[in-house]
mmCIF file of N, CA and C in Angstrom:
data_model
loop_
_atom_site.group_PDB
_atom_site.id
_atom_site.type_symbol
_atom_site.label_atom_id
_atom_site.label_comp_id
_atom_site.label_asym_id
_atom_site.label_seq_id
_atom_site.Cartn_x
_atom_site.Cartn_y
_atom_site.Cartn_z
ATOM 1 N N UNK C 26 0.850 -1.184 0.000
ATOM 2 C CA UNK C 26 0.000 0.000 0.000
ATOM 3 C C UNK C 26 0.889 1.239 0.000
ATOM 4 N N UNK C 27 1.273 1.673 -1.198
ATOM 5 C CA UNK C 27 2.207 2.783 -1.334
ATOM 6 C C UNK C 27 1.462 4.090 -1.560
ATOM 7 N N UNK C 28 1.789 5.074 -0.748
ATOM 8 C CA UNK C 28 1.141 6.382 -0.844
ATOM 9 C C UNK C 28 2.075 7.347 -1.562
ATOM 10 N N UNK C 29 1.551 8.062 -2.548
ATOM 11 C CA UNK C 29 2.351 9.000 -3.335
ATOM 12 C C UNK C 29 3.061 9.994 -2.424
ATOM 13 N N UNK C 30 4.289 10.327 -2.797
ATOM 14 C CA UNK C 30 5.154 11.279 -2.101
ATOM 15 C C UNK C 30 5.669 10.784 -0.758
ATOM 16 N N UNK C 31 5.463 9.502 -0.442
ATOM 17 C CA UNK C 31 6.003 8.975 0.810
ATOM 18 C C UNK C 31 7.364 8.340 0.540
ATOM 19 N N UNK C 32 8.224 8.378 1.543
ATOM 20 C CA UNK C 32 9.542 7.765 1.445
ATOM 21 C C UNK C 32 9.413 6.314 1.895
ATOM 22 N N UNK C 33 9.973 5.383 1.111
ATOM 23 C CA UNK C 33 9.843 3.964 1.415
ATOM 24 C C UNK C 33 11.195 3.268 1.257
ATOM 25 N N UNK C 34 11.285 2.090 1.872
ATOM 26 C CA UNK C 34 12.401 1.180 1.650
ATOM 27 C C UNK C 34 11.778 -0.149 1.264
ATOM 28 N N UNK C 35 12.155 -0.663 0.094
ATOM 29 C CA UNK C 35 11.606 -1.924 -0.407
ATOM 30 C C UNK C 35 12.758 -2.842 -0.811
ATOM 31 N N UNK C 36 12.449 -4.136 -0.855
ATOM 32 C CA UNK C 36 13.439 -5.123 -1.265
ATOM 33 C C UNK C 36 12.820 -6.070 -2.273
ATOM 34 N N UNK C 37 13.652 -6.638 -3.121
ATOM 35 C CA UNK C 37 13.180 -7.631 -4.073
ATOM 36 C C UNK C 37 14.280 -8.021 -5.039
ATOM 37 N N UNK C 38 14.015 -9.085 -5.804
ATOM 38 C CA UNK C 38 14.954 -9.548 -6.823
ATOM 39 C C UNK C 38 14.616 -8.845 -8.136
ATOM 40 N N UNK C 39 15.638 -8.371 -8.811
ATOM 41 C CA UNK C 39 15.465 -7.657 -10.079
ATOM 42 C C UNK C 39 15.205 -8.672 -11.191
ATOM 43 N N UNK C 40 14.002 -8.579 -11.786
ATOM 44 C CA UNK C 40 13.636 -9.460 -12.896
ATOM 45 C C UNK C 40 14.019 -8.854 -14.238
ATOM 46 N N UNK C 41 13.827 -7.535 -14.360
ATOM 47 C CA UNK C 41 14.104 -6.844 -15.631
ATOM 48 C C UNK C 41 14.695 -5.483 -15.335
ATOM 49 N N UNK C 42 15.478 -5.005 -16.268
ATOM 50 C CA UNK C 42 15.912 -3.604 -16.237
ATOM 51 C C UNK C 42 16.087 -3.150 -17.675
ATOM 52 N N UNK C 43 15.680 -1.913 -17.923
ATOM 53 C CA UNK C 43 15.830 -1.370 -19.275
ATOM 54 C C UNK C 43 16.079 0.130 -19.189
ATOM 55 N N UNK C 44 16.801 0.627 -20.160
ATOM 56 C CA UNK C 44 17.106 2.055 -20.211
ATOM 57 C C UNK C 44 15.880 2.825 -20.654
ATOM 58 N N UNK C 45 15.582 3.899 -19.942
ATOM 59 C CA UNK C 45 14.521 4.817 -20.348
ATOM 60 C C UNK C 45 15.123 5.909 -21.223
ATOM 61 N N UNK C 46 16.235 6.451 -20.770
ATOM 62 C CA UNK C 46 17.057 7.388 -21.523
ATOM 63 C C UNK C 46 18.414 7.380 -20.857
ATOM 64 N N UNK C 47 19.377 8.038 -21.438
ATOM 65 C CA UNK C 47 20.750 7.934 -20.949
ATOM 66 C C UNK C 47 20.869 8.270 -19.471
ATOM 67 N N UNK C 48 21.407 7.322 -18.711
ATOM 68 C CA UNK C 48 21.612 7.527 -17.284
ATOM 69 C C UNK C 48 20.422 7.176 -16.415
ATOM 70 N N UNK C 49 19.282 6.829 -17.016
ATOM 71 C CA UNK C 49 18.083 6.492 -16.249
ATOM 72 C C UNK C 49 17.532 5.164 -16.733
ATOM 73 N N UNK C 50 17.199 4.295 -15.776
ATOM 74 C CA UNK C 50 16.643 2.996 -16.159
ATOM 75 C C UNK C 50 15.433 2.653 -15.309
ATOM 76 N N UNK C 51 14.636 1.745 -15.835
ATOM 77 C CA UNK C 51 13.475 1.204 -15.146
ATOM 78 C C UNK C 51 13.828 -0.198 -14.698
ATOM 79 N N UNK C 52 13.638 -0.459 -13.410
ATOM 80 C CA UNK C 52 13.930 -1.767 -12.823
ATOM 81 C C UNK C 52 12.615 -2.363 -12.352
ATOM 82 N N UNK C 53 12.353 -3.618 -12.722
ATOM 83 C CA UNK C 53 11.145 -4.327 -12.294
ATOM 84 C C UNK C 53 11.564 -5.391 -11.284
ATOM 85 N N UNK C 54 10.963 -5.343 -10.090
ATOM 86 C CA UNK C 54 11.268 -6.320 -9.049
ATOM 87 C C UNK C 54 10.294 -7.488 -9.100
ATOM 88 N N UNK C 55 10.672 -8.598 -8.470
ATOM 89 C CA UNK C 55 9.838 -9.797 -8.460
ATOM 90 C C UNK C 55 8.519 -9.611 -7.718
ATOM 91 N N UNK C 56 8.403 -8.561 -6.923
ATOM 92 C CA UNK C 56 7.152 -8.275 -6.227
ATOM 93 C C UNK C 56 6.264 -7.316 -7.017
ATOM 94 N N UNK C 57 6.664 -7.026 -8.283
ATOM 95 C CA UNK C 57 5.853 -6.193 -9.161
ATOM 96 C C UNK C 57 6.139 -4.698 -9.078
ATOM 97 N N UNK C 58 6.999 -4.287 -8.165
ATOM 98 C CA UNK C 58 7.295 -2.861 -8.036
ATOM 99 C C UNK C 58 8.173 -2.382 -9.177
ATOM 100 N N UNK C 59 7.916 -1.151 -9.621
ATOM 101 C CA UNK C 59 8.709 -0.509 -10.667
ATOM 102 C C UNK C 59 9.568 0.567 -10.020
ATOM 103 N N UNK C 60 10.861 0.499 -10.299
ATOM 104 C CA UNK C 60 11.819 1.436 -9.736
ATOM 105 C C UNK C 60 12.425 2.246 -10.867
ATOM 106 N N UNK C 61 12.453 3.568 -10.729
ATOM 107 C CA UNK C 61 13.139 4.435 -11.683
ATOM 108 C C UNK C 61 14.434 4.867 -11.011
ATOM 109 N N UNK C 62 15.538 4.544 -11.664
ATOM 110 C CA UNK C 62 16.851 4.725 -11.060
ATOM 111 C C UNK C 62 17.756 5.515 -11.984
ATOM 112 N N UNK C 63 18.385 6.554 -11.477
ATOM 113 C CA UNK C 63 19.410 7.270 -12.229
ATOM 114 C C UNK C 63 20.737 6.634 -11.848
ATOM 115 N N UNK C 64 21.034 5.513 -12.519
ATOM 116 C CA UNK C 64 22.224 4.741 -12.172
ATOM 117 C C UNK C 64 22.760 4.042 -13.410
ATOM 118 N N UNK C 65 24.031 3.645 -13.351
ATOM 119 C CA UNK C 65 24.648 2.938 -14.468
ATOM 120 C C UNK C 65 24.937 1.480 -14.127
ATOM 121 N N UNK C 66 24.772 1.108 -12.866
ATOM 122 C CA UNK C 66 25.018 -0.274 -12.443
ATOM 123 C C UNK C 66 23.987 -1.213 -13.048
ATOM 124 N N UNK C 67 24.356 -2.486 -13.118
ATOM 125 C CA UNK C 67 23.440 -3.520 -13.598
ATOM 126 C C UNK C 67 23.023 -4.380 -12.408
ATOM 127 N N UNK C 68 21.716 -4.598 -12.239
ATOM 128 C CA UNK C 68 21.196 -5.304 -11.080
ATOM 129 C C UNK C 68 20.411 -6.562 -11.428
ATOM 130 N N UNK C 69 20.242 -6.875 -12.718
ATOM 131 C CA UNK C 69 19.414 -8.013 -13.112
ATOM 132 C C UNK C 69 19.872 -9.290 -12.409
ATOM 133 N N UNK C 70 18.909 -9.968 -11.756
ATOM 134 C CA UNK C 70 19.188 -11.193 -11.024
ATOM 135 C C UNK C 70 19.607 -10.978 -9.581
ATOM 136 N N UNK C 71 19.941 -9.748 -9.221
ATOM 137 C CA UNK C 71 20.386 -9.426 -7.865
ATOM 138 C C UNK C 71 19.191 -9.121 -6.954
ATOM 139 N N UNK C 72 19.378 -9.359 -5.661
ATOM 140 C CA UNK C 72 18.405 -8.913 -4.664
ATOM 141 C C UNK C 72 18.867 -7.541 -4.200
ATOM 142 N N UNK C 73 17.953 -6.568 -4.263
ATOM 143 C CA UNK C 73 18.309 -5.188 -3.943
ATOM 144 C C UNK C 73 17.406 -4.616 -2.854
ATOM 145 N N UNK C 74 17.941 -3.619 -2.189
ATOM 146 C CA UNK C 74 17.166 -2.793 -1.253
ATOM 147 C C UNK C 74 17.151 -1.395 -1.852
ATOM 148 N N UNK C 75 15.949 -0.842 -1.974
ATOM 149 C CA UNK C 75 15.789 0.467 -2.613
ATOM 150 C C UNK C 75 15.151 1.431 -1.624
ATOM 151 N N UNK C 76 15.777 2.573 -1.459
ATOM 152 C CA UNK C 76 15.203 3.667 -0.687
ATOM 153 C C UNK C 76 14.770 4.712 -1.696
ATOM 154 N N UNK C 77 13.508 5.135 -1.624
ATOM 155 C CA UNK C 77 13.038 6.080 -2.619
ATOM 156 C C UNK C 77 11.722 6.739 -2.270
ATOM 157 N N UNK C 78 11.209 7.494 -3.221
ATOM 158 C CA UNK C 78 9.976 8.255 -3.081
ATOM 159 C C UNK C 78 8.932 7.674 -4.033
ATOM 160 N N UNK C 79 7.735 7.421 -3.522
ATOM 161 C CA UNK C 79 6.653 6.875 -4.332
ATOM 162 C C UNK C 79 6.076 7.985 -5.211
ATOM 163 N N UNK C 80 5.907 7.677 -6.502
ATOM 164 C CA UNK C 80 5.323 8.621 -7.459
ATOM 165 C C UNK C 80 4.226 7.928 -8.242
ATOM 166 N N UNK C 81 3.279 8.700 -8.729
ATOM 167 C CA UNK C 81 2.269 8.188 -9.661
ATOM 168 C C UNK C 81 2.722 8.556 -11.068
ATOM 169 N N UNK C 82 2.708 7.547 -11.962
ATOM 170 C CA UNK C 82 3.091 7.780 -13.347
ATOM 171 C C UNK C 82 2.127 7.005 -14.231
ATOM 172 N N UNK C 83 1.351 7.712 -15.029
ATOM 173 C CA UNK C 83 0.358 7.107 -15.920
ATOM 174 C C UNK C 83 -0.509 6.091 -15.158
ATOM 175 N N UNK C 84 -1.033 6.529 -14.021
ATOM 176 C CA UNK C 84 -1.934 5.743 -13.170
ATOM 177 C C UNK C 84 -1.284 4.485 -12.582
ATOM 178 N N UNK C 85 0.041 4.454 -12.557
ATOM 179 C CA UNK C 85 0.765 3.359 -11.909
ATOM 180 C C UNK C 85 1.666 3.952 -10.832
ATOM 181 N N UNK C 86 1.943 3.172 -9.819
ATOM 182 C CA UNK C 86 2.875 3.588 -8.776
ATOM 183 C C UNK C 86 4.280 3.184 -9.188
ATOM 184 N N UNK C 87 5.204 4.103 -9.038
ATOM 185 C CA UNK C 87 6.616 3.831 -9.252
ATOM 186 C C UNK C 87 7.385 4.415 -8.083
ATOM 187 N N UNK C 88 8.575 3.910 -7.887
ATOM 188 C CA UNK C 88 9.445 4.441 -6.838
ATOM 189 C C UNK C 88 10.642 5.084 -7.509
ATOM 190 N N UNK C 89 10.844 6.363 -7.247
ATOM 191 C CA UNK C 89 12.030 7.070 -7.749
ATOM 192 C C UNK C 89 13.143 6.809 -6.743
ATOM 193 N N UNK C 90 14.134 6.055 -7.160
ATOM 194 C CA UNK C 90 15.197 5.608 -6.264
ATOM 195 C C UNK C 90 16.103 6.759 -5.833
ATOM 196 N N UNK C 91 16.325 6.833 -4.523
ATOM 197 C CA UNK C 91 17.335 7.732 -3.980
ATOM 198 C C UNK C 91 18.634 6.956 -3.768
ATOM 199 N N UNK C 92 18.455 5.646 -3.448
ATOM 200 C CA UNK C 92 19.602 4.778 -3.208
ATOM 201 C C UNK C 92 19.228 3.343 -3.546
ATOM 202 N N UNK C 93 20.109 2.637 -4.228
ATOM 203 C CA UNK C 93 19.912 1.217 -4.546
ATOM 204 C C UNK C 93 21.173 0.482 -4.109
ATOM 205 N N UNK C 94 20.980 -0.602 -3.343
ATOM 206 C CA UNK C 94 22.129 -1.411 -2.944
ATOM 207 C C UNK C 94 21.789 -2.886 -3.042
ATOM 208 N N UNK C 95 22.756 -3.697 -3.402
ATOM 209 C CA UNK C 95 22.535 -5.138 -3.440
ATOM 210 C C UNK C 95 22.679 -5.691 -2.027
ATOM 211 N N UNK C 96 21.878 -6.717 -1.752
ATOM 212 C CA UNK C 96 21.937 -7.347 -0.420
ATOM 213 C C UNK C 96 22.123 -8.847 -0.552
#
């Protein structure tokens, strides 16, 4: 139950990642969460912890990552 503009910490395994534009990618976790990350690292297959802000984008919830780390 993610509320827009709230700060959250979530965890999950990265199923997919794709570039949106240079320096920004969309990461899909195994729990269905979408993460927008301004990062160059590759996380596919890794379990990550993401600290970020919940945003609404085209009637979907996404998390704008402030920090992503593998665990």
